[in-house]
Amino acid sequence: MTADRHEENQQEVPISTSVLNSDQVSAIYESGEDIKAIANHVPGLYAESSNGRVGPRFYIRGLGNADFDLAASQPVSIIMDDVVMENVILKSSPVYDIANVEVDRGPQGTLFGRNTTAGLVKFTSRKPSQDFNAYGNASYGELGTANLEGGFGGALTDTLSYRVSGMSQHRDDYIDNAHLNVQDALGGYDDRAGRLQLLWQPSEDFSALLNLHGRSLNGTAAVFRANIFTKGSNQLNANYIPDKVFFDEGFYTQDDENPQKYDGLGAGLTMTYKLPGMILTSITGYETTHGYSRGDIDGGFGAVYNPPFGPGFIPFNSQSQDGLDYLRQFTQELHLASDYGDSPFFWQVGAFYFDTKYQDTTFPYFVGPTSVRQSNDSWALFGQASYKLTDDLKITGGLRWTTDVKAMTANGAVITPIVAPVKVGGNNLSWDVSADYALSDQANLYARVATGFRAPSIQGRNLAFPPPNYSTARSETITSYEAGVKTNLFDNSLRLNFDGFDYFVHNMQFSAIGGGSNSVLLVNARGGLAYGLESDAEWAATENLLFTLGANWTHTEIHDSALSLFPCGATGPGSLASLGCTPQNPYNPATGRVTINNNPFPQAPDYQFSFSARYTWPLENGGAITASTDWWWQGYTNFFLYKSAEFHSNGNYEGGLRVAYTFPDKMWEVGVYARNITDKQNVQGAIDFDNLTGFVGDPRVIGGELRIHIGE
C-alpha cells in the first residue's frame, strides 16, 4: 500500500488503513452499483447521496459533509490514479478495471491531495505492462440490470505498452408513475466509461504514463417519495411502494422523468525519473464535466390549495434542477523522494497546485434560474521524513503548508448580479508525527498524532431563493490521535488489526439543510468531538476458506451551546406541534429554532460491521466451484444537524451471495449472484422542508455472470 506515498507493507504503516483487492472490488460492483457501494465494506467508511449516481458524499470516522449542493467541499478526498477528484461530480467516477482500493483513515494533512481532515479513498487502475493480458465480465439480472466491463493490454514496442478498458452499466426504468398512469417511468440508467493508458519506458530510469478517460451518464436522479414516514416514527409506512411514485413535476416529458445526464473527459500524465539516490515524480491532471439533475423534490402531487394531493399531506409543490454548465479542474504535483533501499532514513518533499473553475445553475421553477460561478486556487508545499532508530522502531514526521482561495460571482432572476467576486481564503501549516514499533515478527504497535485543514467555503445555493443571500464558513482544522496494533498470527494466516482514535475539529463547517425555507446555509460550530474503535481482519482459515471482518464504533458530538437552527418545516416562531416532524432537541417557540449542542454529526453511523466468507471446492477435472457471501450492518445514523423521531436510520443492512464455476482452463468462469439478497429497504436520507419525504437504497438484484481472464 502507499499511505506514505511509497510502497510499504500494510502492517508496517503507522496509520489505520484498509485495502481491497481487485476480486473484492469486482464482487461489490457486479450488479452495476455506483461508486458509493464501496462504503460499509471498509471499517469507518460510509457514503450516501441525494443526487442519484452523481454527487456522492463520503464520510470517514463520522466526518463528512451532508451538503447536497454541487459546490460543496468535502473532508474526504477521492483520488483516482493519483489525481484528486475535488468536485462531487468528479467523485462519482465509475469504478472498473481496478487493481486495488486503499482507504487511509484520519487527517491526510501532509502528503495527499487537498489537505483533507477526514481521510482519503484511493482508487488505482490496472496499469499497462509488456505482457499481454485481458479480462471481461458480463452480467445480467433483475430489472434489466446489465453490467459489462473489460480491459486488455500489452506491448506495442519494447518500450511502449498500452491498456484499454471500459464499462457499460444499464438498468431498465422499473418505477411506475401512478399519478400520471405511466408504466416504467423512471429508475433506470445508462452509465458508460472508458480509459486508455499508454506507458513509455525508454530506460530503467524514466517512465511516462498517459491516462485518457471519459464518462457518459443518462439516467434517473434521486427518487424522493412523499410522506413515507409517519410522524413520530422512522419506519417506512404504506406510502412507500418500491415500484411506484406519484409525481406531477420533475420532467420535461412523460418519457423523461427525474432525468440526470452528465458527460465528462479527463487526462492524466505521470512521469517518473530516477536520479542518483532520488526519484522525481510529476503528476498532471485535467478534468472537465457538465450536466444536470432534475427531480420532483416533494415526492408527490398537488398541494393543500389545489387538492387532490398526496401521498399524505403536501403543503406545496417543489421541483428543482441543478447542474454544472461547465467544470474545469487542473492539478499539478511534483514529488521528490529518496530511494528507500536499505537506508534507515527516508525523506520526501513536494509541491502541489490546484485550480478549478465552474458554473453551477439552479432552477427551482417558481422563479427563474440562478447561475453561480466559482473558482478555487490552492498551493501547497510538503515534506516528510522517517528514520529507523533501531531495527524495531521507526519515527515519522511531516509538514505541509497550504494556501487556499475561493471566489464567487452570480446572476439570476431574483438577485442583483454579484459582479465583484466574493472571496474567502485561508492558510495553514499541518503536521503529523507517528511511531511504529515491532513487538515481534508477528505484531507491530503504532501511534500517530496528526492535524488537517479544510479551507473556507462559499455557499451560493440560496441565491436562487428570495430574499437573495449567500453564506460562508471559516476554515476548519482537526487534531487527531490514534494508536493501534497490527498483527499477523497463526503462521501469517490471520491478519488482525485494531486501533482506537480521538479527534477534535475546531470551527467545524456544517451545512444547515432544509427547514421551512428549503435553505442551504453554511455555519461554523465551535467544535466537534469524536472517538471510537476500529478493527479489520483477514483469515485464511484453510487453503480454500477465507474470511474477512471489519467493525467500528464511533461516537460523535457537536460542541456549540449557542448554535441553533430551524428544524423540519419551520419558517419562524410557532408551536412544536405544528412542525412537520418531531424534534428531539430543545425548541424555542419564540424563535422557531432548536439547539443542537451534543448532537451526533449528520450521516455518522455509530457502528458499522462487515463480514465476508469465500470457499473454493477444487474438482477432479481441474475446475473449481467457489461460493462467497458478504454482509454489512449499520447502526444509528442521524440525517440532519437536529435530531428527530423520524429523520434517522437504525439497523440498515445488506447481504450479497455469489456461486461460480471456474473451468479447468482457468480462463472462463460462470456464476450467479444476488445483491441485497434480502431486499432490505434501507432508508438513506430525507427531505424535511415540505413533508416527511425520504429516499431509499437499491432493491434486490439476482442475476448471472460470465467472466474471462487471459494472462492474469
XYZ file of C-alpha atoms in Angstrom:
712
model
C 0.000 0.000 0.000
C 1.052 3.654 -0.391
C -0.237 5.557 2.655
C 3.197 7.240 2.912
C 3.483 7.790 -0.874
C 5.749 4.793 -1.433
C 5.028 1.075 -1.421
C 5.117 -0.489 2.037
C 3.766 -3.498 3.853
C 0.331 -2.526 5.216
C 1.268 -3.971 8.608
C 4.250 -1.633 8.946
C 2.489 1.647 8.123
C 1.736 3.756 11.245
C -1.799 4.699 10.215
C -5.195 2.986 10.182
C -5.706 1.631 6.673
C -7.695 -0.899 4.662
C -7.011 -2.313 1.210
C -9.442 -4.122 -1.086
C -8.038 -6.201 -3.942
C -9.489 -6.477 -7.449
C -11.533 -9.624 -6.658
C -13.214 -7.960 -3.684
C -13.967 -4.845 -5.730
C -15.426 -6.878 -8.626
C -17.839 -8.660 -6.275
C -19.116 -5.364 -4.881
C -19.794 -3.826 -8.299
C -21.038 -6.842 -10.271
C -24.685 -5.665 -10.281
C -23.992 -2.213 -11.717
C -23.512 -0.371 -8.424
C -22.088 3.165 -8.423
C -19.018 4.318 -6.508
C -20.861 4.554 -3.158
C -21.074 0.736 -2.969
C -17.535 0.563 -1.609
C -18.728 2.079 1.663
C -19.773 -0.130 4.576
C -17.347 -2.788 3.311
C -14.489 -0.887 4.974
C -14.391 -0.027 8.707
C -15.253 3.611 9.313
C -16.182 4.396 5.693
C -19.721 5.493 4.814
C -21.299 7.113 1.731
C -24.707 8.394 0.669
C -26.204 10.693 -1.942
C -29.407 12.599 -2.644
C -28.196 13.115 -6.226
C -28.568 9.584 -7.600
C -25.444 8.211 -9.271
C -23.618 11.543 -9.044
C -22.687 13.730 -6.108
C -21.671 11.022 -3.596
C -20.919 12.199 -0.071
C -18.233 10.204 1.738
C -17.608 10.040 5.487
C -14.688 8.582 7.433
C -14.921 8.132 11.200
C -18.168 10.129 11.093
C -16.580 13.172 9.457
C -18.036 14.348 6.145
C -20.362 16.935 4.611
C -24.091 16.297 4.083
C -24.497 19.337 1.789
C -26.281 18.368 -1.456
C -25.069 21.408 -3.412
C -22.681 20.746 -6.303
C -20.266 23.365 -4.972
C -19.898 21.723 -1.573
C -16.422 20.864 -0.294
C -15.867 17.558 1.462
C -13.341 16.498 4.107
C -12.869 13.069 2.452
C -10.594 13.062 -0.597
C -11.294 10.759 -3.531
C -8.138 10.058 -5.528
C -8.289 8.357 -8.917
C -4.937 7.199 -10.291
C -3.051 9.729 -8.150
C -5.275 12.692 -9.162
C -7.580 14.249 -6.560
C -11.240 14.486 -7.615
C -12.482 17.547 -5.763
C -15.959 18.328 -7.085
C -18.734 15.940 -6.084
C -19.495 15.118 -9.733
C -15.881 14.097 -10.317
C -16.036 11.993 -7.146
C -18.733 9.850 -8.812
C -16.359 8.486 -11.484
C -17.247 4.844 -12.255
C -15.169 2.035 -10.783
C -13.808 -0.506 -13.287
C -10.565 -2.284 -14.190
C -9.317 -1.628 -10.667
C -6.106 -3.065 -9.207
C -6.961 -2.085 -5.627
C -8.766 0.393 -3.400
C -6.969 1.890 -0.413
C -8.687 3.709 2.460
C -6.495 5.810 4.770
C -8.373 6.928 7.877
C -7.651 10.134 9.741
C -6.267 13.518 8.600
C -4.086 13.471 5.499
C -2.665 16.914 6.052
C 0.895 16.177 4.962
C 1.117 14.233 1.731
C -2.091 13.868 -0.249
C -4.430 15.942 -2.362
C -6.199 18.937 -0.837
C -5.113 18.569 2.804
C -8.099 16.583 3.976
C -9.368 16.407 7.556
C -11.177 13.040 7.469
C -9.113 10.752 5.240
C -8.977 9.515 1.683
C -10.171 6.762 -0.628
C -7.628 5.933 -3.336
C -8.633 4.007 -6.480
C -5.789 2.578 -8.561
C -6.409 1.198 -12.053
C -4.598 -1.759 -13.545
C -1.558 -0.442 -15.380
C -0.147 -1.350 -18.798
C 2.575 -3.973 -18.989
C 4.712 -5.656 -21.623
C 2.845 -8.937 -21.092
C -0.494 -9.293 -22.839
C -3.431 -9.792 -20.513
C -7.173 -9.312 -20.749
C -10.350 -9.809 -18.800
C -14.065 -9.410 -19.325
C -17.092 -9.506 -17.031
C -20.662 -9.651 -18.304
C -23.667 -9.925 -16.013
C -27.427 -9.635 -16.405
C -30.066 -9.632 -13.712
C -33.415 -8.455 -12.470
C -34.801 -5.068 -13.530
C -32.852 -5.450 -16.764
C -29.623 -4.800 -14.845
C -26.666 -5.332 -17.154
C -23.011 -4.780 -16.330
C -20.299 -5.104 -18.977
C -16.695 -4.489 -18.012
C -13.407 -5.392 -19.607
C -9.843 -4.476 -20.315
C -6.858 -5.664 -22.291
C -3.327 -4.569 -22.905
C 0.225 -5.482 -23.717
C 3.284 -4.313 -25.631
C 3.254 -2.043 -28.691
C 7.061 -1.877 -28.813
C 9.869 -2.857 -26.474
C 9.428 0.453 -24.654
C 5.745 1.255 -25.151
C 2.813 -0.657 -23.636
C -0.899 0.052 -23.570
C -4.112 -0.789 -21.761
C -7.682 -0.204 -22.941
C -10.596 -0.697 -20.564
C -14.229 0.237 -20.333
C -17.588 -0.404 -18.729
C -21.267 -0.114 -19.559
C -23.964 -0.307 -16.896
C -27.678 -0.378 -17.653
C -30.904 -0.737 -15.731
C -34.415 -0.564 -17.157
C -36.873 2.017 -15.905
C -38.837 -0.044 -13.402
C -40.739 2.507 -11.284
C -44.265 3.446 -12.409
C -45.640 6.958 -12.052
C -49.075 6.059 -10.716
C -50.247 9.673 -10.640
C -49.813 10.062 -14.406
C -50.537 6.394 -15.090
C -47.187 5.921 -16.856
C -45.611 2.483 -16.648
C -41.841 2.117 -16.176
C -41.362 5.870 -15.993
C -38.064 6.122 -14.122
C -35.413 4.325 -12.077
C -33.130 3.225 -14.913
C -29.773 4.404 -16.158
C -27.120 4.027 -18.836
C -23.666 4.722 -17.450
C -20.674 4.254 -19.749
C -16.984 4.971 -19.289
C -13.668 4.188 -20.947
C -9.956 4.548 -20.310
C -6.836 4.410 -22.495
C -3.409 4.185 -20.878
C -0.025 4.354 -22.580
C 3.158 3.580 -20.646
C 6.500 4.602 -22.154
C 9.650 3.240 -20.500
C 12.650 4.065 -22.722
C 15.083 3.234 -19.905
C 15.200 1.898 -16.371
C 15.394 5.476 -15.119
C 12.398 7.091 -16.839
C 8.733 6.272 -17.374
C 5.718 8.260 -18.562
C 2.130 7.068 -18.104
C -0.637 8.803 -20.064
C -4.218 8.236 -18.906
C -7.159 9.373 -21.082
C -10.669 8.706 -19.780
C -14.282 9.701 -20.247
C -17.794 9.082 -18.961
C -21.365 9.496 -20.218
C -24.357 9.078 -17.869
C -28.021 9.203 -18.852
C -30.331 8.056 -16.116
C -32.616 8.892 -13.230
C -31.874 11.357 -10.468
C -32.630 10.515 -6.853
C -36.198 9.286 -6.351
C -37.841 11.187 -3.499
C -41.006 9.671 -2.014
C -43.563 11.773 -0.163
C -44.608 11.004 3.414
C -43.046 7.566 3.636
C -42.601 8.202 7.386
C -45.432 8.569 9.862
C -44.992 11.432 12.307
C -43.272 10.078 15.402
C -41.624 7.100 13.644
C -38.666 6.447 11.359
C -40.208 3.256 9.939
C -41.436 3.108 6.351
C -45.223 3.216 6.078
C -47.743 2.198 3.410
C -46.964 5.288 1.290
C -43.711 3.614 0.313
C -44.258 1.344 -2.694
C -40.922 0.198 -4.162
C -42.037 0.255 -7.805
C -44.415 3.244 -7.708
C -44.225 7.018 -7.251
C -46.824 9.771 -7.613
C -45.005 12.611 -9.362
C -46.559 15.639 -11.047
C -43.287 17.502 -11.647
C -39.620 16.901 -12.305
C -39.785 16.025 -16.003
C -39.787 17.543 -19.480
C -41.963 14.802 -20.963
C -43.518 11.672 -19.509
C -40.727 9.714 -21.208
C -38.051 11.718 -19.402
C -38.933 11.778 -15.688
C -36.430 12.791 -12.996
C -33.680 12.977 -15.639
C -29.971 13.010 -14.869
C -27.336 13.491 -17.553
C -23.600 14.091 -17.237
C -20.656 13.857 -19.625
C -17.009 14.254 -18.756
C -13.482 13.849 -20.098
C -10.140 13.770 -18.349
C -6.439 13.213 -18.831
C -3.522 12.442 -16.554
C 0.214 12.261 -17.112
C 2.542 10.715 -14.532
C 6.280 10.899 -15.203
C 8.924 9.298 -13.022
C 12.662 9.908 -13.303
C 15.310 8.149 -11.204
C 18.111 10.455 -10.135
C 21.168 9.374 -8.139
C 19.680 8.305 -4.801
C 16.348 10.009 -5.544
C 13.124 9.607 -7.516
C 11.383 12.621 -9.101
C 7.680 12.268 -9.956
C 5.416 14.685 -11.802
C 1.625 14.141 -11.717
C -0.526 16.294 -14.008
C -4.296 16.013 -14.141
C -7.079 17.729 -16.087
C -10.802 17.040 -15.694
C -13.881 18.549 -17.300
C -17.560 17.703 -16.940
C -21.045 19.138 -17.429
C -24.634 18.019 -16.926
C -27.703 18.327 -14.713
C -30.209 16.534 -12.497
C -33.914 17.361 -12.169
C -36.423 15.961 -9.733
C -39.803 16.156 -8.056
C -38.449 17.165 -4.648
C -41.688 16.970 -2.664
C -42.084 13.372 -3.886
C -45.796 13.588 -4.683
C -48.515 15.645 -6.369
C -50.766 18.597 -5.716
C -50.928 20.967 -2.749
C -53.337 21.864 0.014
C -54.603 24.818 -2.022
C -55.101 22.615 -5.079
C -56.444 19.219 -3.988
C -56.223 16.358 -4.501
C -52.713 15.920 -3.161
C -50.590 13.062 -1.913
C -49.460 10.665 -0.799
C -50.219 12.274 2.541
C -50.224 15.998 3.228
C -48.008 18.048 0.883
C -48.066 21.762 1.781
C -46.636 22.933 -1.552
C -45.205 21.610 -4.791
C -41.447 21.606 -5.263
C -39.272 20.663 -8.181
C -35.705 21.663 -8.879
C -32.931 21.312 -11.437
C -29.297 21.714 -10.531
C -26.332 21.217 -12.802
C -22.852 22.135 -13.877
C -22.831 24.187 -17.068
C -19.097 23.597 -17.111
C -16.335 22.478 -14.770
C -12.615 22.500 -15.394
C -10.053 21.209 -12.897
C -6.276 21.302 -13.299
C -3.791 19.810 -10.825
C -0.020 19.612 -10.853
C 2.195 17.882 -8.324
C 5.960 17.498 -8.131
C 7.289 14.897 -5.732
C 10.941 14.165 -4.906
C 11.786 11.225 -2.657
C 14.864 9.348 -1.589
C 15.426 5.884 -2.998
C 14.471 3.915 0.109
C 16.725 0.905 -0.434
C 18.360 -0.384 2.764
C 18.897 3.049 4.294
C 17.313 3.687 7.703
C 16.465 7.240 6.564
C 13.733 8.129 4.078
C 12.636 11.605 3.018
C 10.269 13.162 0.538
C 9.328 16.730 -0.423
C 6.873 18.131 -2.921
C 4.672 20.909 -4.231
C 1.000 20.800 -5.217
C -1.118 23.198 -7.282
C -4.889 23.039 -7.686
C -7.100 25.203 -9.908
C -10.766 24.791 -10.757
C -13.498 26.936 -12.313
C -17.137 26.034 -12.738
C -20.641 27.391 -13.209
C -23.498 25.847 -11.268
C -27.057 26.735 -12.325
C -30.042 26.122 -10.047
C -33.585 26.331 -11.431
C -36.327 25.970 -8.775
C -39.097 26.752 -11.347
C -41.125 29.092 -9.137
C -38.545 31.727 -10.143
C -36.023 31.819 -12.949
C -32.643 30.110 -12.823
C -29.637 31.442 -10.944
C -26.070 30.821 -12.128
C -23.177 30.817 -9.690
C -19.598 30.910 -10.938
C -16.887 29.798 -8.554
C -13.132 29.449 -8.717
C -10.721 27.813 -6.317
C -6.933 28.097 -6.317
C -4.694 26.300 -3.863
C -0.947 25.890 -3.385
C 0.854 23.546 -1.033
C 4.413 22.625 -0.074
C 5.019 19.440 1.878
C 7.732 17.273 3.289
C 8.073 14.120 5.345
C 10.917 12.079 6.792
C 11.191 8.780 8.623
C 14.092 7.216 10.431
C 14.652 3.749 11.835
C 16.165 4.410 15.233
C 16.578 0.657 15.704
C 15.587 -2.416 13.736
C 12.291 -2.339 15.623
C 11.450 1.371 15.986
C 10.674 3.846 13.203
C 9.756 7.515 13.705
C 7.987 9.565 11.007
C 7.146 13.269 10.854
C 5.755 15.593 8.217
C 4.786 19.210 7.493
C 2.524 20.810 4.893
C 1.837 24.470 4.223
C -1.403 25.162 2.327
C -2.954 28.354 0.977
C -6.459 28.278 -0.478
C -8.634 30.989 -2.076
C -12.229 30.705 -3.321
C -14.162 33.337 -5.268
C -17.804 33.588 -6.404
C -19.860 35.709 -8.796
C -23.514 35.172 -9.711
C -26.542 36.376 -11.633
C -30.158 35.307 -11.775
C -33.820 36.220 -11.882
C -34.223 37.295 -8.258
C -30.824 38.713 -7.360
C -28.737 41.757 -8.053
C -25.815 40.336 -10.026
C -22.664 39.748 -7.984
C -20.013 41.193 -10.282
C -17.196 41.881 -7.846
C -16.154 38.415 -6.637
C -16.950 37.391 -3.093
C -13.709 35.868 -1.797
C -12.657 33.723 1.142
C -9.228 32.327 1.798
C -7.014 30.731 4.383
C -3.503 29.455 5.132
C -2.478 26.549 7.305
C 0.552 24.606 8.470
C -0.406 20.977 9.082
C 1.822 18.362 10.687
C 1.882 14.757 11.777
C 4.150 12.593 13.928
C 3.987 8.818 14.192
C 5.924 5.908 15.588
C 5.917 2.234 14.641
C 7.413 -0.395 16.943
C 7.843 -4.075 16.082
C 6.999 -6.109 19.160
C 7.877 -9.244 17.205
C 7.793 -10.601 13.685
C 4.035 -11.020 14.163
C 2.979 -7.752 15.858
C 3.544 -4.019 15.383
C 2.422 -1.206 17.672
C 1.901 2.265 16.276
C 0.784 5.703 17.443
C 0.025 8.821 15.429
C -0.828 12.466 16.076
C -1.967 14.388 13.002
C -3.577 17.664 12.025
C -5.514 18.667 8.935
C -7.192 21.657 7.327
C -10.339 22.359 5.300
C -10.298 25.734 3.615
C -13.062 28.339 3.992
C -16.201 27.710 1.934
C -18.720 29.800 -0.005
C -22.267 28.569 -0.499
C -24.390 30.337 -3.132
C -27.268 27.873 -3.212
C -29.707 30.298 -1.574
C -29.205 32.921 -4.272
C -31.929 31.085 -6.217
C -34.432 31.680 -3.412
C -35.631 35.137 -2.428
C -34.527 37.031 -0.461
C -31.025 36.907 -2.031
C -28.298 35.724 0.261
C -25.222 33.554 0.361
C -23.200 32.145 3.212
C -19.567 31.498 4.066
C -17.766 29.342 6.598
C -14.362 29.842 8.192
C -11.524 27.334 7.908
C -11.815 24.197 9.999
C -8.852 22.351 11.492
C -8.564 18.969 13.148
C -6.233 17.419 15.684
C -6.379 13.635 15.735
C -4.819 10.977 17.975
C -4.767 7.282 17.221
C -2.942 4.175 18.353
C -3.230 0.569 17.363
C -1.729 -2.843 16.919
C -1.234 -4.734 13.662
C -0.679 -8.469 13.856
C -0.001 -11.494 11.686
C -0.968 -14.647 13.574
C -1.254 -18.413 13.041
C 1.735 -18.664 10.693
C 0.636 -15.463 8.944
C -2.759 -16.922 8.021
C -4.571 -14.265 10.095
C -4.101 -10.537 9.674
C -5.781 -8.802 12.639
C -5.559 -5.040 13.172
C -7.124 -2.964 15.928
C -6.981 0.749 16.727
C -8.592 3.499 18.762
C -8.871 7.166 17.832
C -9.884 10.530 19.234
C -10.163 13.817 17.349
C -11.424 17.366 17.773
C -12.438 19.649 14.897
C -12.097 23.398 15.510
C -14.581 25.756 13.796
C -16.310 22.751 12.284
C -18.035 23.503 8.974
C -21.630 22.314 8.710
C -24.414 22.820 6.190
C -27.769 23.678 7.724
C -30.034 21.962 5.211
C -33.777 22.237 4.932
C -36.115 23.702 7.465
C -39.178 25.543 6.268
C -37.200 27.812 3.932
C -35.624 24.919 1.982
C -32.298 26.648 2.530
C -28.697 25.536 2.492
C -26.600 27.725 4.744
C -23.019 27.257 5.867
C -22.413 27.533 9.602
C -19.413 27.016 11.861
C -19.827 25.117 15.097
C -17.254 25.943 17.738
C -16.105 22.359 17.665
C -16.809 18.712 17.032
C -15.559 15.787 19.109
C -15.323 12.140 18.102
C -13.720 8.975 19.412
C -14.009 5.319 18.593
C -12.589 1.862 17.952
C -11.864 0.062 14.666
C -10.842 -3.435 13.705
C -10.330 -5.314 10.475
C -9.184 -8.858 9.854
C -8.487 -11.317 7.059
C -8.155 -15.009 7.921
C -7.169 -17.780 5.549
C -8.665 -20.497 7.755
C -7.652 -23.205 5.276
C -6.137 -23.225 1.815
C -9.651 -22.924 0.386
C -11.540 -20.911 3.021
C -11.107 -17.151 3.505
C -12.884 -14.827 5.959
C -12.777 -11.038 6.274
C -14.189 -8.955 9.091
C -14.484 -5.229 9.675
C -16.010 -3.356 12.600
C -16.039 0.118 14.034
C -17.787 2.026 16.800
C -17.782 5.823 16.534
C -19.148 8.416 18.928
C -19.549 11.966 17.580
C -20.687 15.174 19.307
C -21.308 18.722 18.107
C -19.884 21.184 20.637
C -21.577 24.591 20.448
C -24.120 25.587 23.072
C -25.038 28.773 21.166
C -25.699 27.212 17.739
C -29.373 26.894 16.810
C -31.285 26.408 13.572
C -34.730 25.852 12.130
C -35.924 22.248 12.252
C -38.281 20.475 9.838
C -40.869 22.642 8.109
C -40.181 25.630 10.342
C -40.193 29.176 8.963
C -40.271 31.109 12.215
C -41.873 31.215 15.657
C -44.572 28.661 16.348
C -45.551 25.666 18.390
C -43.703 22.381 18.438
C -46.911 20.561 17.485
C -47.143 22.476 14.193
C -43.781 21.262 12.904
C -43.576 18.660 10.161
C -41.609 16.227 12.323
C -40.921 15.505 15.992
C -37.702 17.283 17.066
C -35.815 15.756 19.977
C -33.799 18.866 20.798
C -34.726 21.855 22.973
C -37.177 24.007 20.991
C -37.655 27.758 21.423
C -41.167 28.713 20.213
C -40.228 32.401 20.245
C -37.559 31.901 17.567
C -38.755 28.654 15.983
C -35.271 27.195 16.451
C -33.729 24.193 18.161
C -30.306 23.969 19.757
C -28.064 21.130 18.571
C -25.322 21.003 21.185
C -24.110 17.421 21.855
C -25.957 16.053 18.795
C -24.138 13.475 16.651
C -22.650 14.583 13.347
C -25.111 14.153 10.455
C -24.779 10.898 8.464
C -22.315 9.467 11.003
C -23.217 5.812 11.840
C -22.495 4.951 15.451
C -21.361 1.480 14.418
C -20.626 -0.479 11.237
C -19.924 -4.167 10.843
C -18.938 -6.078 7.698
C -18.237 -9.732 7.060
C -17.357 -11.897 4.079
C -16.561 -15.559 3.507
C -15.334 -17.419 0.433
C -14.871 -21.156 -0.019
C -13.408 -22.904 -3.065
C -14.015 -26.600 -3.869
C -11.338 -27.951 -6.228
C -12.765 -30.513 -8.670
C -11.088 -33.594 -10.093
C -11.296 -32.203 -13.645
C -9.130 -29.221 -12.648
C -12.028 -26.821 -12.317
C -13.436 -25.364 -9.115
C -16.651 -24.161 -7.509
C -16.470 -21.003 -5.423
C -19.162 -19.761 -3.063
C -18.902 -16.365 -1.385
C -21.062 -14.100 0.702
C -20.648 -10.593 2.080
C -22.748 -8.603 4.569
C -22.756 -5.232 6.255
C -24.746 -3.708 9.115
C -25.095 -0.048 10.107
C -26.177 1.473 13.408
C -27.944 4.684 14.374
C -27.415 7.364 11.722
C -28.888 10.857 12.102
C -29.742 12.579 8.798
C -29.689 16.253 9.829
C -27.990 18.519 12.350
C -31.046 18.371 14.612
C -32.415 15.101 15.993
C -35.967 13.937 15.353
C -38.067 10.829 15.791
C -38.396 10.471 12.007
C -35.212 11.508 10.232
C -32.723 8.812 11.130
C -31.998 5.178 10.337
C -31.068 2.400 12.722
C -30.340 -1.168 11.665
C -29.708 -0.880 7.941
C -28.051 -3.976 6.497
C -27.383 -5.657 3.169
C -26.102 -9.033 2.032
C -24.679 -10.484 -1.154
C -24.136 -14.020 -2.420
C -22.211 -15.460 -5.354
C -21.663 -19.013 -6.597
C -19.386 -19.614 -9.586
C -17.796 -22.433 -11.546
C -14.254 -21.963 -12.870
C -13.438 -24.123 -15.895
C -10.311 -26.306 -15.902
C -8.511 -23.909 -18.254
C -8.808 -21.208 -15.546
C -9.821 -18.730 -18.241
C -13.603 -18.967 -18.043
C -15.918 -18.601 -15.107
C -19.708 -18.685 -14.956
C -21.766 -17.810 -11.903
C -24.912 -16.480 -10.314
C -25.115 -13.613 -7.861
C -27.521 -11.730 -5.633
C -27.028 -8.217 -4.287
C -29.191 -7.037 -1.382
C -30.379 -10.613 -1.264
C -32.987 -9.979 1.462
C -34.415 -6.998 -0.487
C -33.850 -4.781 2.563
C -35.396 -1.335 2.137
C -32.629 0.853 3.548
C -33.570 4.486 4.112
C -30.578 6.665 3.231
C -31.845 10.194 3.731
C -34.763 12.586 3.829
C -36.185 15.933 2.687
C -37.507 17.917 5.633
C -38.743 21.292 4.370
C -42.115 20.208 2.941
C -43.296 16.860 4.292
C -41.939 13.559 5.590
C -40.149 12.687 2.362
C -37.339 10.149 2.135
C -35.223 8.188 -0.324
C -34.277 4.522 -0.192
C -31.403 2.352 -1.439
C -31.403 -0.050 -4.370
C -33.670 -3.120 -4.445
C -32.538 -6.726 -4.681
C -30.939 -7.841 -7.934
C -30.396 -11.522 -8.776
C -28.562 -12.412 -11.959
C -25.981 -14.419 -13.802
C -22.418 -13.609 -14.769
C -19.738 -14.721 -17.222
C -16.063 -13.881 -16.755
C -12.937 -14.459 -18.811
C -9.311 -13.925 -17.791
C -6.358 -14.207 -20.162
C -2.811 -13.912 -18.939
C -3.821 -12.827 -15.422
